[in-house]
Amino acid sequence: MKNFKDVYTEALAKSNRPRIKIDDEMRSKVDAYIGAIIERKKEEKEYQLDGGKLRKRYETGLFGELAVEKLLGMSFVDLTAGATENYRKSDLKDIGYAIGVKTVEHGKFPIIYRNNFGPEIIAVRDGEEIVILGVATRSVLNNMQNDDLVLDPNIKKAKTGFYGLVETVSFKNKSELDLVSECMDLFAA
């Protein structure tokens, strides 16, 4: 198994991956949302296993989603706080894509469910930038997993690590995401 640095470097070399700078507007949205969501989620069992890392986890995830919004020029991020079961859907569903967004800190592999029902846009927070690597298909997500990539034993009970960063299909705008999405639909049929 290669380490994160080698896999990430290989993924970046594969094609020119979009980089979105974290700006003040993104920070303001994230800061306003995190307090409300942490208060709501701390009562849910799934999040009690999280080891108190909610703030960092939500911050990383939201920056990734907001970066994808900025790249596409379309709004989809839901900044309401509620019960988890009401939010189990693809992140981009409201703008017509059955695709989620999975963002990870530089140096760590994404943590995913063992059985994925749809594709995910994989993004990496690299300092003050979000690097959007591309779309990982359901097949790639379900076949490029390794439990050893999960550091927290509580999380390992339900999730696994994803190492297929090189296999993501990059896109630089909405038109390219449309094409990627159409191709995935063809191969899924």
mmCIF file of C-alpha atoms in Angstrom:
data_model
loop_
_atom_site.group_PDB
_atom_site.id
_atom_site.type_symbol
_atom_site.label_atom_id
_atom_site.label_comp_id
_atom_site.label_asym_id
_atom_site.label_seq_id
_atom_site.Cartn_x
_atom_site.Cartn_y
_atom_site.Cartn_z
ATOM 1 C CA MET A 1 0.000 0.000 0.000
ATOM 2 C CA LYS A 2 1.399 3.376 -1.038
ATOM 3 C CA ASN A 3 1.380 6.252 1.416
ATOM 4 C CA PHE A 4 -0.855 9.314 1.002
ATOM 5 C CA LYS A 5 1.918 11.530 -0.379
ATOM 6 C CA ASP A 6 2.710 9.106 -3.211
ATOM 7 C CA VAL A 7 -0.946 8.511 -4.112
ATOM 8 C CA TYR A 8 -1.816 12.226 -3.927
ATOM 9 C CA THR A 9 1.209 13.218 -6.031
ATOM 10 C CA GLU A 10 0.269 10.614 -8.640
ATOM 11 C CA ALA A 11 -3.332 11.863 -8.708
ATOM 12 C CA LEU A 12 -2.204 15.481 -9.153
ATOM 13 C CA ALA A 13 0.144 14.485 -11.974
ATOM 14 C CA LYS A 14 -2.635 12.654 -13.827
ATOM 15 C CA SER A 15 -4.258 15.911 -14.932
ATOM 16 C CA ASN A 16 -4.550 19.536 -13.904
ATOM 17 C CA ARG A 17 -6.863 19.368 -10.866
ATOM 18 C CA PRO A 18 -8.818 22.500 -9.904
ATOM 19 C CA ARG A 19 -7.699 24.379 -6.789
ATOM 20 C CA ILE A 20 -10.138 26.640 -4.977
ATOM 21 C CA LYS A 21 -8.795 29.123 -2.424
ATOM 22 C CA ILE A 22 -10.647 29.215 0.889
ATOM 23 C CA ASP A 23 -11.909 32.797 1.043
ATOM 24 C CA ASP A 24 -13.588 34.991 3.675
ATOM 25 C CA GLU A 25 -17.088 34.269 2.355
ATOM 26 C CA MET A 26 -16.518 30.517 2.694
ATOM 27 C CA ARG A 27 -15.085 30.980 6.209
ATOM 28 C CA SER A 28 -18.054 33.075 7.272
ATOM 29 C CA LYS A 29 -20.555 30.444 6.089
ATOM 30 C CA VAL A 30 -18.646 27.636 7.791
ATOM 31 C CA ASP A 31 -18.240 29.488 11.103
ATOM 32 C CA ALA A 32 -21.928 30.404 11.237
ATOM 33 C CA TYR A 33 -23.013 26.837 10.581
ATOM 34 C CA ILE A 34 -20.653 24.824 12.786
ATOM 35 C CA GLY A 35 -21.967 25.978 16.172
ATOM 36 C CA ALA A 36 -25.542 25.028 15.328
ATOM 37 C CA ILE A 37 -24.693 21.672 13.802
ATOM 38 C CA ILE A 38 -22.408 20.561 16.631
ATOM 39 C CA GLU A 39 -25.086 21.377 19.190
ATOM 40 C CA ARG A 40 -27.590 19.305 17.207
ATOM 41 C CA LYS A 41 -25.316 16.344 16.431
ATOM 42 C CA LYS A 42 -23.765 15.787 19.852
ATOM 43 C CA GLU A 43 -26.908 13.915 20.928
ATOM 44 C CA GLU A 44 -26.731 11.410 18.056
ATOM 45 C CA LYS A 45 -25.054 8.080 18.784
ATOM 46 C CA GLU A 46 -23.146 8.026 15.487
ATOM 47 C CA TYR A 47 -21.431 11.275 16.409
ATOM 48 C CA GLN A 48 -20.682 10.271 19.992
ATOM 49 C CA LEU A 49 -18.298 7.688 18.488
ATOM 50 C CA ASP A 50 -16.484 10.497 16.692
ATOM 51 C CA GLY A 51 -14.116 11.263 19.558
ATOM 52 C CA GLY A 52 -14.961 14.964 19.724
ATOM 53 C CA LYS A 53 -13.689 15.805 16.246
ATOM 54 C CA LEU A 54 -16.943 17.247 14.923
ATOM 55 C CA ARG A 55 -15.731 20.825 14.455
ATOM 56 C CA LYS A 56 -12.737 19.872 12.346
ATOM 57 C CA ARG A 57 -14.723 17.258 10.437
ATOM 58 C CA TYR A 58 -17.551 19.631 9.546
ATOM 59 C CA GLU A 59 -15.157 22.424 8.672
ATOM 60 C CA THR A 60 -13.210 20.227 6.261
ATOM 61 C CA GLY A 61 -16.374 18.823 4.678
ATOM 62 C CA LEU A 62 -18.078 22.187 4.274
ATOM 63 C CA PHE A 63 -15.019 23.817 2.740
ATOM 64 C CA GLY A 64 -14.970 20.991 0.190
ATOM 65 C CA GLU A 65 -18.655 21.372 -0.652
ATOM 66 C CA LEU A 66 -18.361 25.169 -0.918
ATOM 67 C CA ALA A 67 -15.326 24.769 -3.198
ATOM 68 C CA VAL A 68 -17.343 22.483 -5.502
ATOM 69 C CA GLU A 69 -20.161 25.068 -5.461
ATOM 70 C CA LYS A 70 -17.694 27.756 -6.495
ATOM 71 C CA LEU A 71 -16.210 25.577 -9.253
ATOM 72 C CA LEU A 72 -19.647 24.735 -10.692
ATOM 73 C CA GLY A 73 -21.131 28.203 -10.166
ATOM 74 C CA MET A 74 -24.201 26.598 -8.580
ATOM 75 C CA SER A 75 -25.490 26.579 -4.996
ATOM 76 C CA PHE A 76 -26.317 23.271 -3.337
ATOM 77 C CA VAL A 77 -24.817 23.316 0.166
ATOM 78 C CA ASP A 78 -27.544 22.914 2.792
ATOM 79 C CA LEU A 79 -26.613 24.942 5.863
ATOM 80 C CA THR A 80 -29.584 23.842 7.961
ATOM 81 C CA ALA A 81 -29.072 21.705 11.075
ATOM 82 C CA GLY A 82 -31.223 18.661 11.690
ATOM 83 C CA ALA A 83 -31.303 14.933 12.339
ATOM 84 C CA THR A 84 -28.803 12.936 10.272
ATOM 85 C CA GLU A 85 -31.451 10.672 8.750
ATOM 86 C CA ASN A 86 -32.976 13.730 7.062
ATOM 87 C CA TYR A 87 -29.692 14.471 5.265
ATOM 88 C CA ARG A 88 -28.708 11.054 3.896
ATOM 89 C CA LYS A 89 -28.678 11.938 0.220
ATOM 90 C CA SER A 90 -26.146 12.843 -2.410
ATOM 91 C CA ASP A 91 -24.758 16.309 -1.746
ATOM 92 C CA LEU A 92 -25.459 17.507 -5.297
ATOM 93 C CA LYS A 93 -28.935 15.954 -5.564
ATOM 94 C CA ASP A 94 -30.713 19.317 -5.375
ATOM 95 C CA ILE A 95 -28.890 20.496 -8.517
ATOM 96 C CA GLY A 96 -29.548 17.318 -10.475
ATOM 97 C CA TYR A 97 -26.571 15.056 -9.776
ATOM 98 C CA ALA A 98 -26.618 11.808 -7.789
ATOM 99 C CA ILE A 99 -23.092 12.588 -6.563
ATOM 100 C CA GLY A 100 -21.732 13.261 -3.083
ATOM 101 C CA VAL A 101 -18.699 15.263 -1.966
ATOM 102 C CA LYS A 102 -16.050 13.701 0.257
ATOM 103 C CA THR A 103 -13.313 16.028 1.510
ATOM 104 C CA VAL A 104 -10.256 15.010 3.496
ATOM 105 C CA GLU A 105 -7.334 16.825 5.072
ATOM 106 C CA HIS A 106 -4.032 16.628 3.236
ATOM 107 C CA GLY A 107 -2.122 13.613 4.475
ATOM 108 C CA LYS A 108 -5.174 11.465 5.187
ATOM 109 C CA PHE A 109 -7.154 9.136 2.989
ATOM 110 C CA PRO A 110 -10.923 9.664 2.702
ATOM 111 C CA ILE A 111 -13.103 7.621 5.064
ATOM 112 C CA ILE A 112 -16.093 6.099 3.282
ATOM 113 C CA TYR A 113 -18.885 3.620 3.881
ATOM 114 C CA ARG A 114 -18.025 0.034 3.003
ATOM 115 C CA ASN A 115 -20.908 -0.157 0.535
ATOM 116 C CA ASN A 116 -21.353 2.998 -1.526
ATOM 117 C CA PHE A 117 -24.542 3.510 -3.496
ATOM 118 C CA GLY A 118 -23.297 6.350 -5.651
ATOM 119 C CA PRO A 119 -20.239 8.285 -6.818
ATOM 120 C CA GLU A 120 -18.378 10.875 -4.747
ATOM 121 C CA ILE A 121 -16.388 13.949 -5.705
ATOM 122 C CA ILE A 122 -13.097 13.564 -3.854
ATOM 123 C CA ALA A 123 -11.464 16.761 -2.599
ATOM 124 C CA VAL A 124 -8.403 17.416 -0.437
ATOM 125 C CA ARG A 125 -7.909 20.377 1.880
ATOM 126 C CA ASP A 126 -4.317 21.380 1.247
ATOM 127 C CA GLY A 127 -3.564 24.335 3.515
ATOM 128 C CA GLU A 128 -5.781 27.221 2.450
ATOM 129 C CA GLU A 129 -6.881 25.530 -0.761
ATOM 130 C CA ILE A 130 -9.290 22.782 -1.687
ATOM 131 C CA VAL A 131 -7.978 20.554 -4.467
ATOM 132 C CA ILE A 132 -10.833 18.882 -6.317
ATOM 133 C CA LEU A 133 -9.382 15.602 -7.524
ATOM 134 C CA GLY A 134 -12.475 14.423 -9.366
ATOM 135 C CA VAL A 135 -15.312 11.905 -9.265
ATOM 136 C CA ALA A 136 -14.819 8.404 -7.889
ATOM 137 C CA THR A 137 -17.373 6.004 -9.317
ATOM 138 C CA ARG A 138 -19.338 3.644 -7.091
ATOM 139 C CA SER A 139 -17.267 0.740 -8.389
ATOM 140 C CA VAL A 140 -13.964 2.481 -7.640
ATOM 141 C CA LEU A 141 -15.195 3.435 -4.147
ATOM 142 C CA ASN A 142 -16.327 -0.114 -3.386
ATOM 143 C CA ASN A 143 -13.197 -1.805 -4.734
ATOM 144 C CA MET A 144 -10.375 0.453 -3.534
ATOM 145 C CA GLN A 145 -10.817 0.181 0.226
ATOM 146 C CA ASN A 146 -8.464 -0.638 3.077
ATOM 147 C CA ASP A 147 -9.371 -0.766 6.781
ATOM 148 C CA ASP A 148 -5.781 0.010 7.761
ATOM 149 C CA LEU A 149 -6.306 3.582 6.514
ATOM 150 C CA VAL A 150 -8.819 4.266 9.316
ATOM 151 C CA LEU A 151 -7.048 5.548 12.402
ATOM 152 C CA ASP A 152 -9.989 5.653 14.826
ATOM 153 C CA PRO A 153 -11.163 2.172 15.957
ATOM 154 C CA ASN A 154 -14.705 3.469 16.616
ATOM 155 C CA ILE A 155 -15.053 4.700 13.043
ATOM 156 C CA LYS A 156 -13.596 1.454 11.677
ATOM 157 C CA LYS A 157 -16.721 -0.377 12.850
ATOM 158 C CA ALA A 158 -18.819 1.211 10.100
ATOM 159 C CA LYS A 159 -16.407 2.732 7.595
ATOM 160 C CA THR A 160 -13.174 2.071 5.738
ATOM 161 C CA GLY A 161 -10.431 4.033 3.986
ATOM 162 C CA PHE A 162 -10.437 4.860 0.270
ATOM 163 C CA TYR A 163 -7.122 4.852 -1.581
ATOM 164 C CA GLY A 164 -8.299 5.261 -5.208
ATOM 165 C CA LEU A 165 -7.413 8.950 -5.564
ATOM 166 C CA VAL A 166 -5.642 8.283 -8.862
ATOM 167 C CA GLU A 167 -8.799 6.694 -10.290
ATOM 168 C CA THR A 168 -10.919 9.826 -9.898
ATOM 169 C CA VAL A 169 -12.207 11.423 -13.093
ATOM 170 C CA SER A 170 -11.329 15.086 -13.041
ATOM 171 C CA PHE A 171 -13.594 17.926 -14.147
ATOM 172 C CA LYS A 172 -13.055 21.680 -14.221
ATOM 173 C CA ASN A 173 -16.582 23.051 -14.639
ATOM 174 C CA LYS A 174 -20.277 22.145 -14.872
ATOM 175 C CA SER A 175 -20.067 21.079 -18.523
ATOM 176 C CA GLU A 176 -17.302 18.606 -17.750
ATOM 177 C CA LEU A 177 -19.185 17.282 -14.700
ATOM 178 C CA ASP A 178 -22.230 16.780 -16.963
ATOM 179 C CA LEU A 179 -20.097 14.686 -19.304
ATOM 180 C CA VAL A 180 -18.585 12.663 -16.442
ATOM 181 C CA SER A 181 -22.056 12.088 -14.996
ATOM 182 C CA GLU A 182 -23.462 10.957 -18.358
ATOM 183 C CA CYS A 183 -20.572 8.524 -18.863
ATOM 184 C CA MET A 184 -21.094 7.072 -15.365
ATOM 185 C CA ASP A 185 -24.784 6.579 -16.158
ATOM 186 C CA LEU A 186 -23.867 4.665 -19.329
ATOM 187 C CA PHE A 187 -21.477 2.339 -17.517
ATOM 188 C CA ALA A 188 -23.835 1.814 -14.582
ATOM 189 C CA ALA A 189 -26.648 0.561 -16.834
#
